[in-house]
CSV table of C-alpha atoms and ligand atoms in Angstrom, one decimal:
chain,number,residue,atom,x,y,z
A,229,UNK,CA,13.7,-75.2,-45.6
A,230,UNK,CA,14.8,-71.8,-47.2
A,231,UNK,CA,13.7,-69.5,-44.6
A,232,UNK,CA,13.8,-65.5,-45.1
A,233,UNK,CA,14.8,-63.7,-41.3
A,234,UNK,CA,13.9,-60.2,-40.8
A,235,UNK,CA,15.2,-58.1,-38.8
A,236,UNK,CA,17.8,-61.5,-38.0
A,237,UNK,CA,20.2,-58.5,-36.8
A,238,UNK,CA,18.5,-57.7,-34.0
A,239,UNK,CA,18.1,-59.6,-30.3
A,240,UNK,CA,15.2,-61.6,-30.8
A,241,UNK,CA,15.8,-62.5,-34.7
A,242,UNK,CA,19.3,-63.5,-34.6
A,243,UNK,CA,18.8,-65.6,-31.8
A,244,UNK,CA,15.7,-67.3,-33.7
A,245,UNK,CA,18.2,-67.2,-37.1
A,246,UNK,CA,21.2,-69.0,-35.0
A,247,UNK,CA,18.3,-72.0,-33.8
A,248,UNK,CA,17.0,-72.4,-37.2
A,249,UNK,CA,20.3,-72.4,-38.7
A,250,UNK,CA,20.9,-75.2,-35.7
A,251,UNK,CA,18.3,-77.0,-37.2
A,252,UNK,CA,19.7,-77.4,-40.3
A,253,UNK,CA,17.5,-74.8,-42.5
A,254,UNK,CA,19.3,-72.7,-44.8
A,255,UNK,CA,18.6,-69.1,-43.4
A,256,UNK,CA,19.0,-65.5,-45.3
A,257,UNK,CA,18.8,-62.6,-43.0
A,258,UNK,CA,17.7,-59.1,-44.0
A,259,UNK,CA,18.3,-56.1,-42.1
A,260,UNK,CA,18.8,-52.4,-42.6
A,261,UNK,CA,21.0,-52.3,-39.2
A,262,UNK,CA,18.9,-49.2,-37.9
A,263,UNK,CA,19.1,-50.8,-34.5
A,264,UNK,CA,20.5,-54.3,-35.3
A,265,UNK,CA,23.8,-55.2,-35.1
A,266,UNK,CA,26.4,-56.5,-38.1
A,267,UNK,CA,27.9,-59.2,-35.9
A,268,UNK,CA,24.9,-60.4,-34.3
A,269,UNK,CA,24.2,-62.1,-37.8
A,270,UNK,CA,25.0,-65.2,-37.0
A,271,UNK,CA,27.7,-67.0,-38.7
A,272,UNK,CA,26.1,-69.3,-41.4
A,273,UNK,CA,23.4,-66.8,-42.3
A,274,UNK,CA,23.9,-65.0,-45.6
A,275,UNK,CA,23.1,-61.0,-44.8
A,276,UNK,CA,21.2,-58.8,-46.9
A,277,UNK,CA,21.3,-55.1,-45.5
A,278,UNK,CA,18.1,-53.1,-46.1
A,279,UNK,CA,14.9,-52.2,-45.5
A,280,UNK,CA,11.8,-54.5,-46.7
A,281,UNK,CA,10.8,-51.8,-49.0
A,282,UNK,CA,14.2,-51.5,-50.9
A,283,UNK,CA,14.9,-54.8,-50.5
A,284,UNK,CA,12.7,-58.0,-49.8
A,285,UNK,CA,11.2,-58.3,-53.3
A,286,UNK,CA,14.3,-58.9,-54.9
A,287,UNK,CA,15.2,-61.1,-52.5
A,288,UNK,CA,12.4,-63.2,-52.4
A,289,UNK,CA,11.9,-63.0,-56.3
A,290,UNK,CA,13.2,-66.3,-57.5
A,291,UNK,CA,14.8,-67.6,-54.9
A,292,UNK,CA,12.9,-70.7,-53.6
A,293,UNK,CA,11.8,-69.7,-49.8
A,294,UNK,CA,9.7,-72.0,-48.1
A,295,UNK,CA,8.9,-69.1,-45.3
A,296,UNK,CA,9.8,-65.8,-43.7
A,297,UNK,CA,10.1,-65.1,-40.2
A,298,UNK,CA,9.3,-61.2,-39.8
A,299,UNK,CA,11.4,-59.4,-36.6
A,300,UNK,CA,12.2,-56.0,-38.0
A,301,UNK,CA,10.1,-53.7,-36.7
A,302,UNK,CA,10.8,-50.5,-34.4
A,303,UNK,CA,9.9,-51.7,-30.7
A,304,UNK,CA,9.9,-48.5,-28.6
A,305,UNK,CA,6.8,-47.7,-26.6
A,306,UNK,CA,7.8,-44.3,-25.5
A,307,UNK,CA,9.3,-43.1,-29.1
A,308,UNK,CA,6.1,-44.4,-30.6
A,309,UNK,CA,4.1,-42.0,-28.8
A,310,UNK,CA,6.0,-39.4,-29.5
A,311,UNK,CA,6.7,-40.4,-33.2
A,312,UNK,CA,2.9,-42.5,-34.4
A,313,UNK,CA,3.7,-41.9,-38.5
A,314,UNK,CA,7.6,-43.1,-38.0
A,315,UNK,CA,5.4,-46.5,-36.3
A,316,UNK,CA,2.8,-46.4,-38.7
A,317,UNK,CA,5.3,-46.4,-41.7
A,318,UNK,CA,8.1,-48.7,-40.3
A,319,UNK,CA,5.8,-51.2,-38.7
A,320,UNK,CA,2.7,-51.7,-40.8
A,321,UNK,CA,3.9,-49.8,-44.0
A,322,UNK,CA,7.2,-52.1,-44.8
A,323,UNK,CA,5.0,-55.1,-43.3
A,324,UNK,CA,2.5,-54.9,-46.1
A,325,UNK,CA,5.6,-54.4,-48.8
A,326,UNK,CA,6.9,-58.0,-47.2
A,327,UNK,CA,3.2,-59.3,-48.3
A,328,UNK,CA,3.3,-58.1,-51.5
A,329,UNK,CA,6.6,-59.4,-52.1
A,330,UNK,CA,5.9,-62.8,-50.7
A,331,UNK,CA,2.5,-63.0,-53.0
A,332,UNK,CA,4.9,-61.8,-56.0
A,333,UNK,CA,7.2,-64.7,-55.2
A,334,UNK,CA,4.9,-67.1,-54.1
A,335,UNK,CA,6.4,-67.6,-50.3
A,336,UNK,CA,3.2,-68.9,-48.8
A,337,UNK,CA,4.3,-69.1,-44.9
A,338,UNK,CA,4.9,-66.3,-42.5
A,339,UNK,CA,5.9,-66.7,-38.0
A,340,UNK,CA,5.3,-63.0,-37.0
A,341,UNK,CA,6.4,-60.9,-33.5
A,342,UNK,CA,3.9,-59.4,-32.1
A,343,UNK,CA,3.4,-58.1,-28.9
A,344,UNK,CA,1.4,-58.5,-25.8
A,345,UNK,CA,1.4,-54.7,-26.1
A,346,UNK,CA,-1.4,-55.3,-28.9
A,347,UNK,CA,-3.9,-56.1,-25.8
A,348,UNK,CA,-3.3,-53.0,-23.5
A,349,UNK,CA,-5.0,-52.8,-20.0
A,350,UNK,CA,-6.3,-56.0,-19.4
A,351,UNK,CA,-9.6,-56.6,-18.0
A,352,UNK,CA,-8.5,-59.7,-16.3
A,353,UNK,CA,-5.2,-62.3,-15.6
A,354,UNK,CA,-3.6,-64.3,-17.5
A,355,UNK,CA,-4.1,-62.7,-20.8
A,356,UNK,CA,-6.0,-65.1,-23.1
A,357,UNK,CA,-5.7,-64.5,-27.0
A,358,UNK,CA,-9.5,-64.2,-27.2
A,359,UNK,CA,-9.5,-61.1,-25.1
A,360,UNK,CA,-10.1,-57.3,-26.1
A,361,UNK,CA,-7.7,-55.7,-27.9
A,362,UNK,CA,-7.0,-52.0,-26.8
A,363,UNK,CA,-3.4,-51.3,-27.5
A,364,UNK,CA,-2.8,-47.9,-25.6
A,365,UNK,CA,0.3,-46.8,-27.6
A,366,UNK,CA,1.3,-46.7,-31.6
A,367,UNK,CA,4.0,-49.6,-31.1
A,368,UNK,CA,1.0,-52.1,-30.1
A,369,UNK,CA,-1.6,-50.5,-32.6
A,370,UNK,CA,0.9,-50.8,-35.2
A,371,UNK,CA,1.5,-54.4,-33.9
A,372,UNK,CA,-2.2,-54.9,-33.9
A,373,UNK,CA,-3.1,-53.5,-37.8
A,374,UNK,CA,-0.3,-56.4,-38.9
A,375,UNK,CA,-2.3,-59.0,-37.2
A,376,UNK,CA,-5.5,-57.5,-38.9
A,377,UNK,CA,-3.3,-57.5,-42.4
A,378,UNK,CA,-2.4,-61.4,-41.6
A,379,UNK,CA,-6.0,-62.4,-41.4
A,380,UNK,CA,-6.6,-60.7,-44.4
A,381,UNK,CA,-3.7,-62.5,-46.2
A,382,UNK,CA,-4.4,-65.7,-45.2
A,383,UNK,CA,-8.5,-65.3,-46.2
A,384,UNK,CA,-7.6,-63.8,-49.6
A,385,UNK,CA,-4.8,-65.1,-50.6
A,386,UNK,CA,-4.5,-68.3,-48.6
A,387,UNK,CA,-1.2,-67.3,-46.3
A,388,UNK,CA,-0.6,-69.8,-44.0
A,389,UNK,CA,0.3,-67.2,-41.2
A,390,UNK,CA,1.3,-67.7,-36.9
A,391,UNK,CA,1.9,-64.6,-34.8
A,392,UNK,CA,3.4,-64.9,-31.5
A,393,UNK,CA,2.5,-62.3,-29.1
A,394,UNK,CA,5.7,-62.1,-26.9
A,395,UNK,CA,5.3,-60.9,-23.4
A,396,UNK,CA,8.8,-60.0,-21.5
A,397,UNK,CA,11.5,-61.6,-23.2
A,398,UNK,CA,14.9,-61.6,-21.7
A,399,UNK,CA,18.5,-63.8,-21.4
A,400,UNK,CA,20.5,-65.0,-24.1
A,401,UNK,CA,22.0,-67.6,-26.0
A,402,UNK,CA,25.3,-68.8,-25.4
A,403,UNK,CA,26.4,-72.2,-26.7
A,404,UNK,CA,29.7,-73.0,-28.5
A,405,UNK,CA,31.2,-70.5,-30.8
A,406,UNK,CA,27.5,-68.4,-30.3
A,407,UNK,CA,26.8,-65.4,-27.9
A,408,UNK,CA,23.8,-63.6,-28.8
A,409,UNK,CA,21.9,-61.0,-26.6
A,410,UNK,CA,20.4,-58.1,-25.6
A,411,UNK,CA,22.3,-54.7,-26.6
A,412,UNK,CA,20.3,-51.9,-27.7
A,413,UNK,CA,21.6,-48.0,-28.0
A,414,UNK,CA,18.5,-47.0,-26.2
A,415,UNK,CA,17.9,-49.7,-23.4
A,416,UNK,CA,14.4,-49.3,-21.6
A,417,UNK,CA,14.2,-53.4,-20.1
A,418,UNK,CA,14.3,-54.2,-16.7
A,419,UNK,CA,16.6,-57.2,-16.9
A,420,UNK,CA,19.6,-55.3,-18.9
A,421,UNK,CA,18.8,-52.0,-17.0
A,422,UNK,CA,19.6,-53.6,-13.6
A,423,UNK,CA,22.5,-55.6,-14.8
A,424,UNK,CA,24.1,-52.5,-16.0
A,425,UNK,CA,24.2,-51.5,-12.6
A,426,UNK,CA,26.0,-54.5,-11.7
A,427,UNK,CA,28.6,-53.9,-14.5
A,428,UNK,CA,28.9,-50.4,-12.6
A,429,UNK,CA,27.9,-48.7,-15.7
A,430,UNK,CA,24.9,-47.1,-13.4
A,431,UNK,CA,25.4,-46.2,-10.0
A,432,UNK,CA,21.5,-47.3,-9.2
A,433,UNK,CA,18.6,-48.7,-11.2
A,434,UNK,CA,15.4,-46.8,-11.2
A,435,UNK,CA,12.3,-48.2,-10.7
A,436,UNK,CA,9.1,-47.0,-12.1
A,437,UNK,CA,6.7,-47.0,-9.2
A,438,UNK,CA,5.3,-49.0,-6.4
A,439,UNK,CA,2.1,-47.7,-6.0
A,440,UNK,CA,0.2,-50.0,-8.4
A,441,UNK,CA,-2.8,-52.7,-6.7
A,442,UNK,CA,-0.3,-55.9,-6.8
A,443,UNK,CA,1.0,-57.5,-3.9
A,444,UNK,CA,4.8,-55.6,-3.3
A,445,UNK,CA,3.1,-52.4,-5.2
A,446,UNK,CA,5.2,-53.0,-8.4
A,447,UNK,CA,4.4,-54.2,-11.6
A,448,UNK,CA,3.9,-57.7,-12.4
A,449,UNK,CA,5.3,-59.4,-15.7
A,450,UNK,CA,5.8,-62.5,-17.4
A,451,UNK,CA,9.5,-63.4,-18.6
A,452,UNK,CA,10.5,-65.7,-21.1
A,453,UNK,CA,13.5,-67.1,-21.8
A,454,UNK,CA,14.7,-65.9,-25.1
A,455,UNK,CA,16.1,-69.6,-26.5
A,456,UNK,CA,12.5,-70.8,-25.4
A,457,UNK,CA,11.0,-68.3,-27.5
A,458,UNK,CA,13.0,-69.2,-30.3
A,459,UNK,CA,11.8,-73.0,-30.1
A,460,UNK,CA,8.2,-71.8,-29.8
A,461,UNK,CA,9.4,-70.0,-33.7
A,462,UNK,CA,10.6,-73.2,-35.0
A,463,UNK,CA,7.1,-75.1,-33.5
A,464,UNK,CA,5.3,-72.2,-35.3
A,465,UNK,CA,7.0,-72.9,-38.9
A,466,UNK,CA,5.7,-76.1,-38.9
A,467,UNK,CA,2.5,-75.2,-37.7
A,468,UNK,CA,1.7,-72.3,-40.3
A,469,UNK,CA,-1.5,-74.0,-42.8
A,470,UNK,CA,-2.6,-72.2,-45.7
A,471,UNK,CA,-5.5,-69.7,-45.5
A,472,UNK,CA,-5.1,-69.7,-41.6
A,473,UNK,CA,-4.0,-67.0,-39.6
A,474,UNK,CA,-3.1,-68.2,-35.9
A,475,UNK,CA,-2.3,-66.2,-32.8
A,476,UNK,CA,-0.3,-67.3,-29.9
A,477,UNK,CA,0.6,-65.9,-26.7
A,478,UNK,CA,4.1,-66.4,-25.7
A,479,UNK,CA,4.8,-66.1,-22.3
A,480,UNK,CA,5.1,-68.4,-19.3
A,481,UNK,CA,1.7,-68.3,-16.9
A,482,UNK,CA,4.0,-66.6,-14.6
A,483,UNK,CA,4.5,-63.2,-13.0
A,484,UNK,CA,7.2,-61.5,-11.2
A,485,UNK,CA,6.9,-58.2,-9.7
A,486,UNK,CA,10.3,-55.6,-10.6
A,487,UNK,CA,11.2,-56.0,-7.0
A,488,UNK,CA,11.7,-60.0,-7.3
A,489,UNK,CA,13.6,-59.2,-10.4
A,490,UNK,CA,15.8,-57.1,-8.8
A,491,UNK,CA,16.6,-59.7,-5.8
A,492,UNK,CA,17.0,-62.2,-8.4
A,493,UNK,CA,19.5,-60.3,-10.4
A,494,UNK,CA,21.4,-59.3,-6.6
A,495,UNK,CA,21.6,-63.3,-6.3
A,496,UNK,CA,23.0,-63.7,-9.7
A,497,UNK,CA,25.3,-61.0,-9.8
A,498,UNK,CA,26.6,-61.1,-5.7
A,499,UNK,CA,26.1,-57.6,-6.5
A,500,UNK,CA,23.9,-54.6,-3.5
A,501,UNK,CA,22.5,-52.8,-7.0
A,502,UNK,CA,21.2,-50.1,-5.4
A,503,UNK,CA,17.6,-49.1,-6.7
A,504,UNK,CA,16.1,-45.5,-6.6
A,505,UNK,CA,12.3,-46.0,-6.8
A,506,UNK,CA,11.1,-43.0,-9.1
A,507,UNK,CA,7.1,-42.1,-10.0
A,508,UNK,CA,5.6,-44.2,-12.3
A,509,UNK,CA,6.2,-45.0,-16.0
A,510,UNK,CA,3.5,-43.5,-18.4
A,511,UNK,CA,1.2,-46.2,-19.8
A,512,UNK,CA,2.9,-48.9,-17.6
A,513,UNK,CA,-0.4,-51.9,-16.4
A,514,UNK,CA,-0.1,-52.7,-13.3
A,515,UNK,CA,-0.2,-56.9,-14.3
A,516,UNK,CA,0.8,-58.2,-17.9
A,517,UNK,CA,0.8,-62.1,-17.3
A,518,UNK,CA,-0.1,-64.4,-20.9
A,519,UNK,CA,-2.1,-67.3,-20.5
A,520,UNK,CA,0.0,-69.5,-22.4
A,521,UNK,CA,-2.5,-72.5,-22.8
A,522,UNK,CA,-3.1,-72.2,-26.3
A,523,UNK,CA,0.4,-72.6,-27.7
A,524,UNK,CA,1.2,-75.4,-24.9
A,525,UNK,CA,-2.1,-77.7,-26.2
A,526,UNK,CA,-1.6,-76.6,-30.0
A,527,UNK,CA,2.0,-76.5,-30.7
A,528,UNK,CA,3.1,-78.9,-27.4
A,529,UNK,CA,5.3,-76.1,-26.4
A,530,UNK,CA,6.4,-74.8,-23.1
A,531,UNK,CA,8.5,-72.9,-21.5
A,532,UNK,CA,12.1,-74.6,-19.9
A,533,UNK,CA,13.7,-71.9,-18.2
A,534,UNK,CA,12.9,-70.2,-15.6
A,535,UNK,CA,13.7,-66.4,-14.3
A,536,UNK,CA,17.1,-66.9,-12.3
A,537,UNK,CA,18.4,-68.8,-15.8
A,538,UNK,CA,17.3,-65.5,-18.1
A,539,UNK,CA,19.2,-63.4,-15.7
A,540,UNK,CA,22.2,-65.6,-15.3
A,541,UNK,CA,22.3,-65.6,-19.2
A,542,UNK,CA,21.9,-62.2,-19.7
A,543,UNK,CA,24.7,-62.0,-17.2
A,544,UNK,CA,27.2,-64.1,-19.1
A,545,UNK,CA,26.2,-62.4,-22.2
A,546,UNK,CA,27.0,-59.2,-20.4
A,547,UNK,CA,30.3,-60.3,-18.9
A,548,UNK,CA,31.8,-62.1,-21.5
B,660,LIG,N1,11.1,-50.9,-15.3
B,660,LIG,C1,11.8,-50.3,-14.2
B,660,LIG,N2,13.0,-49.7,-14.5
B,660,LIG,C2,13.6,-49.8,-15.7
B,660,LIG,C3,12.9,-50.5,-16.7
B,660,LIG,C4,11.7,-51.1,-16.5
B,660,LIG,O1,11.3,-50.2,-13.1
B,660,LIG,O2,14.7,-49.3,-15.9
B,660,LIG,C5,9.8,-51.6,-15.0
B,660,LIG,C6,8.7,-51.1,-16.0
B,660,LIG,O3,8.1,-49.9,-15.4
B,660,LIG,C7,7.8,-52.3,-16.0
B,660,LIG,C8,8.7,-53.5,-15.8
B,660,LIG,O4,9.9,-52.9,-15.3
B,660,LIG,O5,6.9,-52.3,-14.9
B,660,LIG,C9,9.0,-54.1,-17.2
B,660,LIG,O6,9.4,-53.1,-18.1
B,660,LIG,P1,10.1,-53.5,-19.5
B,660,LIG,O7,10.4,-52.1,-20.1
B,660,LIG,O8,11.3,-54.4,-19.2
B,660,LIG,O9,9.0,-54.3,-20.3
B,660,LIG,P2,7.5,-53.9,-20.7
B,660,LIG,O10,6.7,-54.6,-19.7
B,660,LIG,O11,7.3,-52.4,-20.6
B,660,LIG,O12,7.4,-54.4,-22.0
């Protein structure tokens, strides 16, 4: 397939750009490098820099896509709160110019990111995708609107749309020739925040609270190997019917509190990483764990690597 990549410069796209081009689809990647990185396109991708607005009309126009895989986005909780219209605008805003541009040039398919952040406080664990959603922050109302514009799409127009609500992604991909991973100018994940501590970049990792109702008093989350996340993309492709608009959790049942994180990136590392425990993180739920049922009986996917992997990835990535 001809496949359109947004946002294919950044950690999550170009990982999913690199298994698609793996899998033998031709793959164009657009990116306006606001947070991505030039070199993270990966080799065999033809790059298109700009934003959706400037650009993804006259990209798609013409040009025989099958689908678009849509990763650009801005992803920050904490700058969303402080900056809602920048959300509004990037997320939602250049999202609906993508539509347009896809009805103008007849690209039918869409596999979206979205977030578990588009749920907020959950009532009860695991997450299932039929439950509230509350997002209590811009970047997961933003997130949520997209979905709302999706179901839209796929009624009106007959889009065949899939969005993948991605709980805590982390690791990387390292094969031959390919090393793709996390590396953002403002880093607020757990995984890479530890490990830079390692790397003696940090002389101590803080950790936002353990006062919360779980069993060590920190916050529980479910990780996901980033290469398993980008075969759950390629299951999603195939999946996407026209004039349906499914949703998918993406996560693995599982949840780790920070503290087992931290010992498991100790293990990985042979490194003390001292950790400072600080108050907790605004808007922070206690438990964020995805029932990932739905994908597993409708797309036959699951997930293949487990937490100690993601960090010993992320590790090679950041040691290499
Ligand atoms: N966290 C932490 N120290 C950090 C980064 C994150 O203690 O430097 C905690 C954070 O408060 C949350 C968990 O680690 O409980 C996962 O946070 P992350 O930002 O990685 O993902 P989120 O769940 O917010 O999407």
């Amino acid at each position: 397939m001809k496949l359109l990549v947004t946002g294919g410069a950044g950690y999550i796209g170009s990982v999913v750009a690199a298994r698609l081009l793996g899998a033998g689809h031709e793959v164009v990647v657009l990116d306006d490098l606001s947070t991505g990185h030039a070199d993270a396109v990966p080799g065999g991708a033809t790059f298109v820099r700009g934003t959706l607005r400037e650009a993804a009309a006259e990209v798609l126009t013409g040009a025989g896509f099958d689908a678009v895989l849509h990763f650009a986005a801005k992803s920050l909780v904490g700058e969303s709160v402080e900056k809602p219209g920048l959300y509004w605008d990037k997320n939602l805003g250049e999202t609906l110019a993508l539509l347009d541009a896809m009805r103008g040039a007849g690209v039918g398919r869409i596999v979206f990111s979205s977030t578990a952040a588009t749920y907020g406080e959950p009532e009860s664990t695991p997450i299932l995708e039929t439950d509230p959603t509350r997002p209590t922050n811009p970047y997961g109302a933003s997130k949520l609107a997209i979905d709302a514009a999706l179901t839209e799409f796929a009624r009106l127009y007959g889009l065949g749309a899939v969005s993948l609500r991605y709980f805590n992604v982390a690791g990387a991909l390292l094969e031959e020739g390919i090393a793709l991973g996390e590396r953002h100018t403002v880093e607020t994940h757990l995984v890479p925040n530890v490990l830079k501590v390692a790397l003696g970049e940090r002389e101590a990792v803080q950790l936002f609270g353990d006062d919360y109702p779980t069993p060590d008093g920190t916050c529980v989350r479910d990780y996901i190997h980033v290469v398993d996340l980008a075969h759950a993309h390629l299951l999603a492709l195939d999946a996407c019917a026209a004039g349906a608009h499914q949703i998918f959790n993406l996560g693995s049942g599982t949840g780790y509190s920070v503290h087992e994180v931290v010992a498991v990136c100790r293990e990985v590392t042979g490194h003390a990483i001292p950790a400072e425990m600080r108050g907790r993180r605004p808007g922070d739920p206690a438990v964020l764990v995805a029932s990932s049922d739905r994908i597993r009986s409708a797309l036959g996917w699951k997930p293949e690597r487990d937490l100690h992997r993601m960090v010993a990835d992320a590790w090679s990535f950041a040691t290499r």
